[in-house]
Amino acid sequence: DSGVTQTPKHLITATGQRVTLRCSPRSGDLSVYWYQQSLDQGLQFLIQYYNGEERAKGNILERFSAQQFPDLHSELNLSSLELGDSALYFCASSPWVTDTQYFGPGTRLTVL
Amino acid sequence: GQQVMQIPQYQHVQEGEDFTTYCNSSTTLSNIQWYKQRPGGHPVFLIQLVKSGEVKKQKRLTFQFGEAKKNSSLHITATQTTDVGTYFCAGLTGGGNKLTFGTGTQLKVEL
């Protein structure tokens, strides 16, 4: 158990819909990262927040957005969902900006 | 942008054989981290290398950081079925804000 929690564990929805994935970092960690992992694919970095501020951006689509709240939990919002958005979405946290990352168990999103 | 490639993409070995995965970056790295993801699981941190030419060992796993700090390798001696999974390297550039994960090497170990 890494100490990072993600909800929900599974999510099934339809194309065109909007969903919100939630992440609670390890106690004391200030950075939160979001990754997308499609079937048999590597980890695609989406975005990083540090202490409530956006720190780095990766290959995040305009239909996707994220935020980190004052209590340091983070949410990833995915809108106008397409079939290709079906993937595992991981959240990770670290104490500072570029430390070891601790990954949560992931949310498996299925878009039908 | 920075790219981190790993080879091979897949590797099947017989239990007891050795295994090596190589990680190559297009830019010089300030450090490199290795993660393991078991099937159905999430990536788990294994180790971090910082110094040029650094070598670290964890039981049957040997990690090396290249002299030019642009490449790294993970070598597993006498693989076991518990070694099954995907191994990712992740490189950090000196002035960068993000860790760039490699493409991963999926290891399968057959009895």
Short mmCIF file of C-alpha atoms in Angstrom, two decimals:
data_model
loop_
_atom_site.label_atom_id
_atom_site.label_comp_id
_atom_site.label_asym_id
_atom_site.label_seq_id
_atom_site.Cartn_x
_atom_site.Cartn_y
_atom_site.Cartn_z
CA ASP A 1 0.00 0.00 0.00
CA SER A 2 1.63 3.22 -1.21
CA GLY A 3 -0.59 5.51 0.85
CA VAL A 4 -2.04 7.11 -2.27
CA THR A 5 -5.75 6.53 -2.73
CA GLN A 6 -7.77 6.83 -5.91
CA THR A 7 -11.49 6.67 -6.45
CA PRO A 8 -13.34 5.18 -8.08
CA LYS A 9 -11.53 1.94 -8.84
CA HIS A 10 -13.56 1.31 -11.97
CA LEU A 11 -15.67 3.61 -14.08
CA ILE A 12 -17.80 2.70 -17.07
CA THR A 13 -19.40 5.46 -19.06
CA ALA A 14 -20.53 6.39 -22.56
CA THR A 15 -18.97 8.51 -25.25
CA GLY A 16 -19.61 12.20 -24.87
CA GLN A 17 -19.91 12.01 -21.10
CA ARG A 18 -17.83 13.71 -18.42
CA VAL A 19 -16.19 12.02 -15.44
CA THR A 20 -14.12 13.06 -12.45
CA LEU A 21 -11.33 10.97 -11.00
CA ARG A 22 -10.16 11.67 -7.49
CA CYS A 23 -6.77 11.25 -5.84
CA SER A 24 -5.62 11.67 -2.26
CA PRO A 25 -1.83 11.88 -1.94
CA ARG A 26 0.27 10.36 0.82
CA SER A 27 0.21 12.32 4.03
CA GLY A 28 2.69 15.18 3.75
CA ASP A 29 3.24 14.95 0.00
CA LEU A 30 2.81 18.24 -1.81
CA SER A 31 3.09 17.07 -5.42
CA VAL A 32 0.45 15.17 -7.32
CA TYR A 33 0.92 13.71 -10.78
CA TRP A 34 -1.55 12.22 -13.23
CA TYR A 35 -0.68 9.56 -15.79
CA GLN A 36 -2.61 7.70 -18.47
CA GLN A 37 -1.76 4.11 -19.32
CA SER A 38 -3.52 2.51 -22.26
CA LEU A 39 -3.47 -1.23 -22.87
CA ASP A 40 0.11 -2.44 -23.28
CA GLN A 41 1.30 1.15 -23.35
CA GLY A 42 3.72 3.04 -21.25
CA LEU A 43 2.96 5.76 -18.79
CA GLN A 44 1.89 8.98 -20.44
CA PHE A 45 2.44 11.92 -18.15
CA LEU A 46 -0.54 14.26 -18.12
CA ILE A 47 -0.01 16.94 -15.51
CA GLN A 48 1.64 17.76 -12.19
CA TYR A 49 0.49 19.98 -9.34
CA TYR A 50 2.62 21.20 -6.48
CA ASN A 51 0.98 22.67 -3.40
CA GLY A 52 -2.08 23.72 -5.36
CA GLU A 53 -0.30 25.17 -8.37
CA GLU A 54 0.16 23.61 -11.79
CA ARG A 55 3.83 22.68 -12.05
CA ALA A 56 4.28 20.79 -15.30
CA LYS A 57 2.16 19.76 -18.22
CA GLY A 58 2.56 16.74 -20.42
CA ASN A 59 0.41 15.26 -23.13
CA ILE A 60 -2.88 16.36 -21.67
CA LEU A 61 -5.76 16.91 -24.05
CA GLU A 62 -7.77 20.11 -23.95
CA ARG A 63 -10.81 18.02 -23.02
CA PHE A 64 -9.00 17.06 -19.81
CA SER A 65 -8.39 19.32 -16.86
CA ALA A 66 -7.17 18.90 -13.32
CA GLN A 67 -6.82 20.78 -10.10
CA GLN A 68 -5.32 20.38 -6.68
CA PHE A 69 -7.32 21.59 -3.72
CA PRO A 70 -6.11 23.27 -0.49
CA ASP A 71 -6.24 19.93 1.32
CA LEU A 72 -3.89 18.67 -1.44
CA HIS A 73 -6.25 16.12 -2.94
CA SER A 74 -6.56 16.32 -6.69
CA GLU A 75 -9.21 15.72 -9.30
CA LEU A 76 -8.83 14.91 -12.97
CA ASN A 77 -11.79 15.88 -15.11
CA LEU A 78 -12.30 14.17 -18.44
CA SER A 79 -15.01 15.55 -20.73
CA SER A 80 -16.49 14.75 -24.14
CA LEU A 81 -15.18 11.25 -23.66
CA GLU A 82 -14.14 9.19 -26.65
CA LEU A 83 -13.55 5.46 -27.00
CA GLY A 84 -9.83 6.11 -27.10
CA ASP A 85 -9.90 7.60 -23.62
CA SER A 86 -10.44 4.13 -22.18
CA ALA A 87 -7.35 3.51 -20.08
CA LEU A 88 -5.91 3.19 -16.61
CA TYR A 89 -5.42 6.56 -14.96
CA PHE A 90 -2.81 6.66 -12.25
CA CYS A 91 -2.22 9.32 -9.70
CA ALA A 92 1.14 9.57 -7.97
CA SER A 93 2.44 11.80 -5.21
CA SER A 94 5.81 12.89 -3.93
CA PRO A 95 7.04 15.11 -1.10
CA TRP A 96 8.47 17.84 -3.34
CA VAL A 97 8.76 18.48 -7.05
CA THR A 98 11.04 15.82 -8.44
CA ASP A 99 11.30 13.09 -5.85
CA THR A 100 10.42 9.45 -5.96
CA GLN A 101 6.81 9.07 -6.96
CA TYR A 102 4.36 6.85 -5.09
CA PHE A 103 1.58 5.57 -7.27
CA GLY A 104 -2.00 4.92 -6.37
CA PRO A 105 -3.86 1.78 -7.47
CA GLY A 106 -5.35 3.55 -10.48
CA THR A 107 -8.81 4.11 -11.90
CA ARG A 108 -9.80 1.96 -14.84
CA LEU A 109 -11.97 3.98 -17.19
CA THR A 110 -14.00 2.23 -19.84
CA VAL A 111 -15.78 4.34 -22.43
CA LEU A 112 -18.46 2.48 -24.37
CA GLY B 1 11.20 17.32 -25.94
CA GLN B 2 13.04 14.81 -23.86
CA GLN B 3 12.63 11.21 -24.92
CA VAL B 4 13.48 8.13 -22.92
CA MET B 5 13.55 4.86 -24.80
CA GLN B 6 13.90 1.38 -23.41
CA ILE B 7 14.94 -1.81 -25.11
CA PRO B 8 13.82 -4.44 -25.47
CA GLN B 9 10.09 -3.79 -25.41
CA TYR B 10 9.40 -7.41 -24.45
CA GLN B 11 11.56 -10.20 -23.10
CA HIS B 12 10.69 -13.82 -22.42
CA VAL B 13 13.19 -15.80 -20.39
CA GLN B 14 13.35 -19.18 -18.76
CA GLU B 15 13.49 -19.12 -14.99
CA GLY B 16 17.12 -18.94 -13.94
CA GLU B 17 18.27 -16.97 -16.96
CA ASP B 18 19.59 -13.45 -16.66
CA PHE B 19 17.74 -10.39 -17.97
CA THR B 20 18.84 -6.89 -18.87
CA THR B 21 16.87 -3.83 -19.91
CA TYR B 22 18.48 -0.70 -21.27
CA CYS B 23 17.30 2.87 -20.96
CA ASN B 24 18.49 5.68 -23.23
CA SER B 25 17.76 9.35 -22.98
CA SER B 26 18.02 11.98 -25.69
CA THR B 27 19.32 14.45 -23.11
CA THR B 28 21.62 14.35 -20.10
CA LEU B 29 19.85 13.38 -16.91
CA SER B 30 20.41 14.64 -13.39
CA ASN B 31 19.07 11.40 -12.00
CA ILE B 32 17.30 8.27 -13.09
CA GLN B 33 14.73 6.20 -11.26
CA TRP B 34 13.52 2.67 -11.88
CA TYR B 35 10.03 1.38 -11.25
CA LYS B 36 8.40 -2.04 -11.51
CA GLN B 37 4.79 -2.64 -12.41
CA ARG B 38 3.40 -6.11 -11.76
CA PRO B 39 0.59 -7.31 -14.04
CA GLY B 40 -2.61 -5.62 -12.90
CA GLY B 41 -0.71 -3.44 -10.46
CA HIS B 42 0.71 0.03 -10.22
CA PRO B 43 4.31 1.19 -10.68
CA VAL B 44 6.43 0.77 -7.59
CA PHE B 45 9.67 2.65 -7.00
CA LEU B 46 12.79 0.46 -6.99
CA ILE B 47 15.81 2.74 -6.87
CA GLN B 48 17.30 6.10 -7.80
CA LEU B 49 20.74 6.72 -9.31
CA VAL B 50 22.33 10.15 -9.22
CA LYS B 51 26.06 9.97 -9.88
CA SER B 52 27.81 9.35 -13.17
CA GLY B 53 28.85 5.69 -13.40
CA GLU B 54 26.93 4.80 -10.25
CA VAL B 55 26.15 1.13 -9.64
CA LYS B 56 23.66 -0.07 -7.05
CA LYS B 57 22.56 -3.56 -6.14
CA GLN B 58 19.39 -4.91 -4.61
CA LYS B 59 19.74 -8.66 -4.12
CA ARG B 60 19.65 -10.07 -7.67
CA LEU B 61 19.06 -6.66 -9.29
CA THR B 62 21.95 -4.46 -10.45
CA PHE B 63 21.34 -0.91 -11.60
CA GLN B 64 23.86 1.18 -13.47
CA PHE B 65 23.95 4.84 -14.52
CA GLY B 66 26.10 5.61 -17.53
CA GLU B 67 29.19 7.79 -17.40
CA ALA B 68 27.56 10.40 -19.61
CA LYS B 69 24.35 10.23 -17.55
CA LYS B 70 22.29 9.57 -20.67
CA ASN B 71 21.74 5.87 -20.25
CA SER B 72 21.06 3.29 -17.60
CA SER B 73 20.57 -0.42 -17.28
CA LEU B 74 18.86 -2.89 -14.99
CA HIS B 75 20.25 -6.41 -14.83
CA ILE B 76 18.49 -9.27 -13.05
CA THR B 77 20.54 -12.35 -12.27
CA ALA B 78 18.85 -15.75 -12.26
CA THR B 79 15.32 -14.56 -12.87
CA GLN B 80 12.43 -15.91 -10.84
CA THR B 81 8.71 -15.92 -11.57
CA THR B 82 8.33 -13.12 -9.04
CA ASP B 83 10.34 -10.88 -11.38
CA VAL B 84 7.50 -10.85 -13.91
CA GLY B 85 6.28 -7.36 -14.73
CA THR B 86 7.11 -4.23 -16.65
CA TYR B 87 10.22 -2.30 -15.71
CA PHE B 88 10.24 1.44 -16.33
CA CYS B 89 13.11 3.84 -16.10
CA ALA B 90 12.31 7.50 -15.49
CA GLY B 91 14.75 10.29 -16.14
CA LEU B 92 14.90 13.75 -14.67
CA THR B 93 16.57 16.57 -16.56
CA GLY B 94 18.59 19.07 -14.56
CA GLY B 95 16.35 21.98 -15.15
CA GLY B 96 13.19 20.04 -15.68
CA ASN B 97 10.04 19.94 -13.69
CA LYS B 98 8.94 16.49 -14.65
CA LEU B 99 10.16 12.95 -14.64
CA THR B 100 9.99 11.39 -18.09
CA PHE B 101 9.15 7.71 -18.02
CA GLY B 102 10.69 5.32 -20.47
CA THR B 103 8.66 3.11 -22.75
CA GLY B 104 9.06 0.13 -20.44
CA THR B 105 10.29 -3.44 -20.83
CA GLN B 106 7.80 -6.21 -20.19
CA LEU B 107 9.45 -9.26 -18.68
CA LYS B 108 7.87 -12.71 -18.73
CA VAL B 109 9.52 -15.59 -16.92
CA GLU B 110 8.64 -19.14 -17.88
CA LEU B 111 9.21 -22.21 -15.75
#
